């Protein structure tokens, strides 16, 4: 960085407000609910919310009413997911879908039903505080950020893992897939909103060791590797003047999680890990 650029960075105006950044993570998104409860109990409240994939669902519900009372709705959503998985899972069924040339393993109907039954606002612009959701345009591979539009369609699109759930056509006429494919922890976008503080709810899956790899995990490795490298770059971009609370799951809890029965356990784990982190960072 040149001398002029360094001085400009040093003396630029400080940001304002607190932004919650919620990553994607499939089933691991349940852990964010426990993290959110711990953070709100600690008196940390968002001024804006940014989310992708599973984090977009959690983020929209929170942004509609950022209170502890509203978290009961999220807890109920994930309890429903544990009772009836919103993504159908069967190795034979998935192989058959590939052979038949279908665009995804699952038709997305269960997920859409779960979202439609529980989403608190019809349009994402109707939240109490600003909410930002990302999808990935299938025709260009570019991140697209939304602050308005139909909640169910946008949430289904942002959660549409390639090959697992179908792409969703949105108002721009393009098909859209999982917002976490390009950037699973969208720090750069959150920083563009010029916050004073970031709270990062990081439940992104870690890479599996060789002995635990599956056909699905190998297929997803390319997507995850690119997103992980971008995330590393974005962490380096966080300016020193922006306070960051980084909440994450233990490193010994890796992998692509597709068992929604684990949702209650993940909510408890997220709460416990967040409490430990907050105890170590009391000055946030």
Short mmCIF file of C-alpha atoms in Angstrom, two decimals:
data_model
loop_
_atom_site.label_atom_id
_atom_site.label_comp_id
_atom_site.label_asym_id
_atom_site.label_seq_id
_atom_site.Cartn_x
_atom_site.Cartn_y
_atom_site.Cartn_z
CA UNK A 1 0.00 0.00 0.00
CA UNK A 2 1.43 3.42 -0.98
CA UNK A 3 1.99 6.21 1.54
CA UNK A 4 -0.98 8.25 0.31
CA UNK A 5 -3.30 5.24 0.37
CA UNK A 6 -2.13 4.32 3.87
CA UNK A 7 -2.82 7.85 5.15
CA UNK A 8 -6.23 7.90 3.50
CA UNK A 9 -7.09 4.57 5.14
CA UNK A 10 -5.86 5.81 8.51
CA UNK A 11 -7.85 9.04 8.51
CA UNK A 12 -11.01 7.92 6.72
CA UNK A 13 -14.27 8.41 8.65
CA UNK A 14 -15.13 5.59 11.03
CA UNK A 15 -18.22 3.52 10.34
CA UNK A 16 -21.47 3.52 12.25
CA UNK A 17 -23.69 0.83 13.68
CA UNK A 18 -23.46 -2.93 14.08
CA UNK A 19 -23.94 -5.36 11.21
CA UNK A 20 -24.64 -9.06 11.71
CA UNK A 21 -23.10 -11.25 8.97
CA UNK A 22 -24.61 -14.73 8.71
CA UNK A 23 -22.77 -17.32 6.64
CA UNK A 24 -24.15 -20.28 4.78
CA UNK A 25 -23.71 -23.76 6.19
CA UNK A 26 -26.70 -25.98 5.33
CA UNK A 27 -27.81 -27.82 8.50
CA UNK A 28 -25.11 -25.99 10.45
CA UNK A 29 -27.28 -22.90 10.06
CA UNK A 30 -29.14 -24.18 13.11
CA UNK A 31 -26.09 -23.28 15.21
CA UNK A 32 -26.58 -19.63 14.28
CA UNK A 33 -29.86 -19.64 16.20
CA UNK A 34 -28.03 -20.51 19.42
CA UNK A 35 -25.34 -17.94 18.62
CA UNK A 36 -27.97 -15.27 18.03
CA UNK A 37 -29.60 -16.01 21.37
CA UNK A 38 -26.30 -15.66 23.21
CA UNK A 39 -25.45 -12.39 21.44
CA UNK A 40 -28.85 -10.80 22.04
CA UNK A 41 -28.76 -11.88 25.69
CA UNK A 42 -25.41 -10.09 25.87
CA UNK A 43 -27.12 -6.88 24.72
CA UNK A 44 -25.62 -6.78 21.22
CA UNK A 45 -28.32 -5.81 18.70
CA UNK A 46 -27.92 -5.36 14.92
CA UNK A 47 -28.60 -2.21 12.94
CA UNK A 48 -28.45 -4.18 9.66
CA UNK A 49 -28.29 -7.87 8.74
CA UNK A 50 -26.43 -9.52 5.85
CA UNK A 51 -26.98 -13.19 5.01
CA UNK A 52 -26.47 -15.93 2.44
CA UNK A 53 -27.94 -19.41 2.10
CA UNK A 54 -29.08 -20.79 5.49
CA UNK A 55 -27.86 -17.54 7.02
CA UNK A 56 -30.29 -15.64 4.81
CA UNK A 57 -33.26 -17.48 6.32
CA UNK A 58 -32.03 -16.84 9.86
CA UNK A 59 -31.12 -13.27 8.99
CA UNK A 60 -34.50 -12.39 7.49
CA UNK A 61 -36.39 -13.68 10.51
CA UNK A 62 -34.08 -11.74 12.83
CA UNK A 63 -34.23 -8.52 10.78
CA UNK A 64 -38.03 -8.64 10.83
CA UNK A 65 -37.87 -8.16 14.62
CA UNK A 66 -34.37 -8.27 16.19
CA UNK A 67 -35.48 -9.44 19.63
CA UNK A 68 -35.09 -12.53 21.79
CA UNK A 69 -38.83 -13.16 21.42
CA UNK A 70 -38.49 -13.49 17.64
CA UNK A 71 -35.82 -16.18 18.03
CA UNK A 72 -38.55 -18.55 19.19
CA UNK A 73 -39.80 -18.57 15.58
CA UNK A 74 -36.37 -19.56 14.31
CA UNK A 75 -36.10 -22.29 16.93
CA UNK A 76 -39.47 -23.61 15.78
CA UNK A 77 -38.41 -23.55 12.11
CA UNK A 78 -35.32 -25.64 12.83
CA UNK A 79 -37.32 -27.98 15.08
CA UNK A 80 -39.68 -28.57 12.15
CA UNK A 81 -36.69 -29.23 9.91
CA UNK A 82 -35.43 -31.84 12.38
CA UNK A 83 -38.79 -33.60 12.38
CA UNK A 84 -39.15 -33.53 8.59
CA UNK A 85 -36.04 -32.86 6.53
CA UNK A 86 -36.60 -30.04 4.01
CA UNK A 87 -34.18 -31.80 1.65
CA UNK A 88 -34.86 -35.35 0.58
CA UNK A 89 -31.83 -37.58 0.99
CA UNK A 90 -31.15 -40.96 -0.61
CA UNK A 91 -28.01 -42.16 -2.34
CA UNK A 92 -29.96 -44.28 -4.83
CA UNK A 93 -32.39 -41.45 -5.51
CA UNK A 94 -29.58 -38.97 -6.07
CA UNK A 95 -27.77 -41.30 -8.48
CA UNK A 96 -31.01 -41.88 -10.37
CA UNK A 97 -31.52 -38.12 -10.65
CA UNK A 98 -28.05 -37.74 -12.20
CA UNK A 99 -28.62 -40.56 -14.68
CA UNK A 100 -31.95 -39.08 -15.77
CA UNK A 101 -30.28 -35.70 -16.31
CA UNK A 102 -32.38 -33.86 -13.75
CA UNK A 103 -31.10 -30.39 -12.75
CA UNK A 104 -30.99 -31.26 -9.04
CA UNK A 105 -31.28 -34.14 -6.57
CA UNK A 106 -34.28 -32.56 -4.89
CA UNK A 107 -37.20 -30.62 -6.38
CA UNK A 108 -37.11 -28.04 -3.57
CA UNK A 109 -40.79 -28.41 -2.68
CA UNK A 110 -40.23 -29.31 0.98
CA UNK A 111 -37.85 -26.41 1.54
CA UNK A 112 -40.21 -23.97 -0.16
CA UNK A 113 -43.09 -25.20 1.98
CA UNK A 114 -41.08 -24.80 5.19
CA UNK A 115 -40.07 -21.26 4.25
CA UNK A 116 -43.55 -20.23 3.06
CA UNK A 117 -45.14 -21.49 6.29
CA UNK A 118 -42.75 -19.56 8.53
CA UNK A 119 -41.43 -16.46 6.77
CA UNK A 120 -42.59 -13.38 8.74
CA UNK A 121 -42.73 -10.92 5.81
CA UNK A 122 -43.86 -11.25 2.20
CA UNK A 123 -41.14 -8.98 0.87
CA UNK A 124 -37.64 -8.69 2.32
CA UNK A 125 -37.97 -4.89 2.26
CA UNK A 126 -40.60 -5.12 5.01
CA UNK A 127 -38.16 -5.96 7.82
CA UNK A 128 -37.75 -3.61 10.80
CA UNK A 129 -34.06 -3.09 10.08
CA UNK A 130 -32.29 -3.25 6.68
CA UNK A 131 -31.74 -6.78 5.43
CA UNK A 132 -29.42 -7.80 2.59
CA UNK A 133 -29.53 -11.19 0.88
CA UNK A 134 -27.23 -12.58 -1.81
CA UNK A 135 -27.82 -15.06 -4.60
CA UNK A 136 -25.55 -16.20 -7.43
CA UNK A 137 -26.71 -15.58 -11.00
CA UNK A 138 -26.39 -18.86 -12.88
CA UNK A 139 -25.68 -17.22 -16.26
CA UNK A 140 -22.80 -15.05 -15.04
CA UNK A 141 -21.59 -16.52 -11.73
CA UNK A 142 -21.85 -13.07 -10.17
CA UNK A 143 -23.12 -12.25 -6.69
CA UNK A 144 -26.42 -10.36 -6.76
CA UNK A 145 -27.53 -8.49 -3.66
CA UNK A 146 -31.19 -7.93 -2.87
CA UNK A 147 -32.89 -5.53 -0.47
CA UNK A 148 -36.38 -6.04 -1.83
CA UNK A 149 -38.33 -8.79 -3.52
CA UNK A 150 -40.49 -11.83 -2.65
CA UNK A 151 -39.15 -13.47 0.49
CA UNK A 152 -39.91 -17.10 -0.39
CA UNK A 153 -38.37 -16.96 -3.87
CA UNK A 154 -35.27 -15.13 -2.68
CA UNK A 155 -34.67 -17.45 0.27
CA UNK A 156 -35.14 -20.55 -1.90
CA UNK A 157 -32.70 -19.14 -4.44
CA UNK A 158 -30.07 -18.19 -1.86
CA UNK A 159 -30.22 -21.73 -0.42
CA UNK A 160 -30.18 -23.56 -3.78
CA UNK A 161 -26.97 -25.58 -3.45
CA UNK A 162 -25.81 -26.52 -6.97
CA UNK A 163 -26.93 -30.02 -7.90
CA UNK A 164 -28.85 -30.48 -4.65
CA UNK A 165 -31.69 -27.95 -5.04
CA UNK A 166 -33.09 -26.37 -8.20
CA UNK A 167 -32.15 -22.89 -9.35
CA UNK A 168 -34.88 -20.27 -8.97
CA UNK A 169 -35.86 -17.72 -11.60
CA UNK A 170 -36.00 -14.23 -10.09
CA UNK A 171 -37.28 -10.84 -11.22
CA UNK A 172 -34.22 -10.11 -13.37
CA UNK A 173 -35.13 -13.09 -15.59
CA UNK A 174 -32.03 -15.07 -14.60
CA UNK A 175 -31.82 -18.34 -12.74
CA UNK A 176 -30.21 -17.97 -9.31
CA UNK A 177 -28.45 -20.42 -7.00
CA UNK A 178 -26.87 -20.47 -3.55
CA UNK A 179 -25.45 -17.10 -2.53
CA UNK A 180 -22.72 -18.91 -0.61
CA UNK A 181 -21.17 -20.36 -3.77
CA UNK A 182 -19.36 -17.10 -4.52
CA UNK A 183 -18.87 -15.78 -0.99
CA UNK A 184 -20.02 -17.87 1.94
CA UNK A 185 -19.04 -15.23 4.52
CA UNK A 186 -19.74 -11.95 2.69
CA UNK A 187 -17.46 -9.65 4.66
CA UNK A 188 -16.60 -7.39 1.75
CA UNK A 189 -20.23 -6.50 1.11
CA UNK A 190 -20.88 -5.96 4.82
CA UNK A 191 -17.88 -3.62 5.00
CA UNK A 192 -19.23 -1.65 2.03
CA UNK A 193 -22.10 -0.63 4.34
CA UNK A 194 -19.47 1.07 6.56
CA UNK A 195 -20.26 -0.42 9.98
CA UNK A 196 -18.40 0.35 13.18
CA UNK A 197 -18.80 -3.27 14.33
CA UNK A 198 -19.26 -6.65 12.67
CA UNK A 199 -20.66 -9.74 14.34
CA UNK A 200 -19.84 -12.72 12.12
CA UNK A 201 -21.89 -15.89 12.58
CA UNK A 202 -19.57 -18.36 10.88
CA UNK A 203 -20.97 -21.88 10.49
CA UNK A 204 -19.27 -22.66 7.19
CA UNK A 205 -18.30 -26.32 6.97
CA UNK A 206 -14.63 -27.20 7.14
CA UNK A 207 -12.98 -29.59 4.71
CA UNK A 208 -13.33 -33.30 5.42
CA UNK A 209 -10.35 -35.61 5.95
CA UNK A 210 -9.90 -38.23 3.18
CA UNK A 211 -11.46 -41.08 5.17
CA UNK A 212 -14.71 -39.15 5.58
CA UNK A 213 -15.13 -37.94 2.00
CA UNK A 214 -18.31 -38.86 0.14
CA UNK A 215 -19.33 -38.43 -3.49
CA UNK A 216 -21.28 -35.30 -2.55
CA UNK A 217 -18.46 -33.80 -0.49
CA UNK A 218 -15.95 -34.33 -3.30
CA UNK A 219 -18.32 -32.72 -5.79
CA UNK A 220 -18.72 -29.70 -3.52
CA UNK A 221 -15.00 -29.31 -2.79
CA UNK A 222 -14.38 -27.11 -5.82
CA UNK A 223 -17.10 -24.68 -4.82
CA UNK A 224 -15.96 -24.65 -1.20
CA UNK A 225 -12.27 -24.19 -2.05
CA UNK A 226 -12.95 -21.09 -4.16
CA UNK A 227 -15.26 -19.62 -1.53
CA UNK A 228 -12.76 -20.36 1.25
CA UNK A 229 -9.96 -18.58 -0.60
CA UNK A 230 -12.16 -15.52 -1.16
CA UNK A 231 -13.07 -15.55 2.53
CA UNK A 232 -9.40 -15.52 3.51
CA UNK A 233 -8.87 -12.50 1.27
CA UNK A 234 -11.88 -10.72 2.73
CA UNK A 235 -10.70 -11.22 6.29
CA UNK A 236 -7.47 -9.44 5.33
CA UNK A 237 -9.54 -6.50 4.05
CA UNK A 238 -11.20 -5.82 7.41
CA UNK A 239 -9.83 -2.42 8.58
CA UNK A 240 -8.31 -2.09 12.04
CA UNK A 241 -10.91 0.48 13.08
CA UNK A 242 -13.80 -1.98 12.60
CA UNK A 243 -14.45 -4.07 15.70
CA UNK A 244 -15.17 -7.74 14.93
CA UNK A 245 -16.81 -10.46 16.98
CA UNK A 246 -16.19 -13.75 15.16
CA UNK A 247 -18.41 -16.60 16.31
CA UNK A 248 -17.80 -20.07 14.88
CA UNK A 249 -18.21 -23.76 15.52
CA UNK A 250 -15.31 -25.92 16.76
CA UNK A 251 -12.80 -26.98 14.12
CA UNK A 252 -13.32 -30.63 15.08
CA UNK A 253 -16.90 -30.42 13.80
CA UNK A 254 -16.25 -30.50 10.01
CA UNK A 255 -18.01 -31.59 6.89
CA UNK A 256 -21.13 -31.22 4.79
CA UNK A 257 -24.02 -31.76 7.16
CA UNK A 258 -27.18 -33.14 5.59
CA UNK A 259 -28.82 -34.67 8.66
CA UNK A 260 -31.41 -32.21 9.92
CA UNK A 261 -31.95 -34.39 12.99
CA UNK A 262 -28.84 -32.66 14.34
CA UNK A 263 -30.52 -29.22 14.36
CA UNK A 264 -31.43 -29.15 18.09
CA UNK A 265 -27.92 -30.29 19.05
CA UNK A 266 -26.38 -27.66 16.76
CA UNK A 267 -28.49 -24.89 18.31
CA UNK A 268 -27.17 -25.89 21.75
CA UNK A 269 -23.60 -26.07 20.46
CA UNK A 270 -23.86 -22.65 18.81
CA UNK A 271 -25.14 -21.12 22.05
CA UNK A 272 -22.34 -22.66 24.14
CA UNK A 273 -19.59 -21.63 21.72
CA UNK A 274 -20.93 -18.06 21.49
CA UNK A 275 -21.09 -17.77 25.28
CA UNK A 276 -17.46 -18.86 25.53
CA UNK A 277 -16.37 -16.35 22.87
CA UNK A 278 -18.32 -13.50 24.48
CA UNK A 279 -16.76 -14.27 27.87
CA UNK A 280 -13.32 -13.88 26.30
CA UNK A 281 -14.23 -10.67 24.47
CA UNK A 282 -16.20 -8.72 27.05
CA UNK A 283 -15.16 -5.32 25.66
CA UNK A 284 -16.95 -5.75 22.33
#
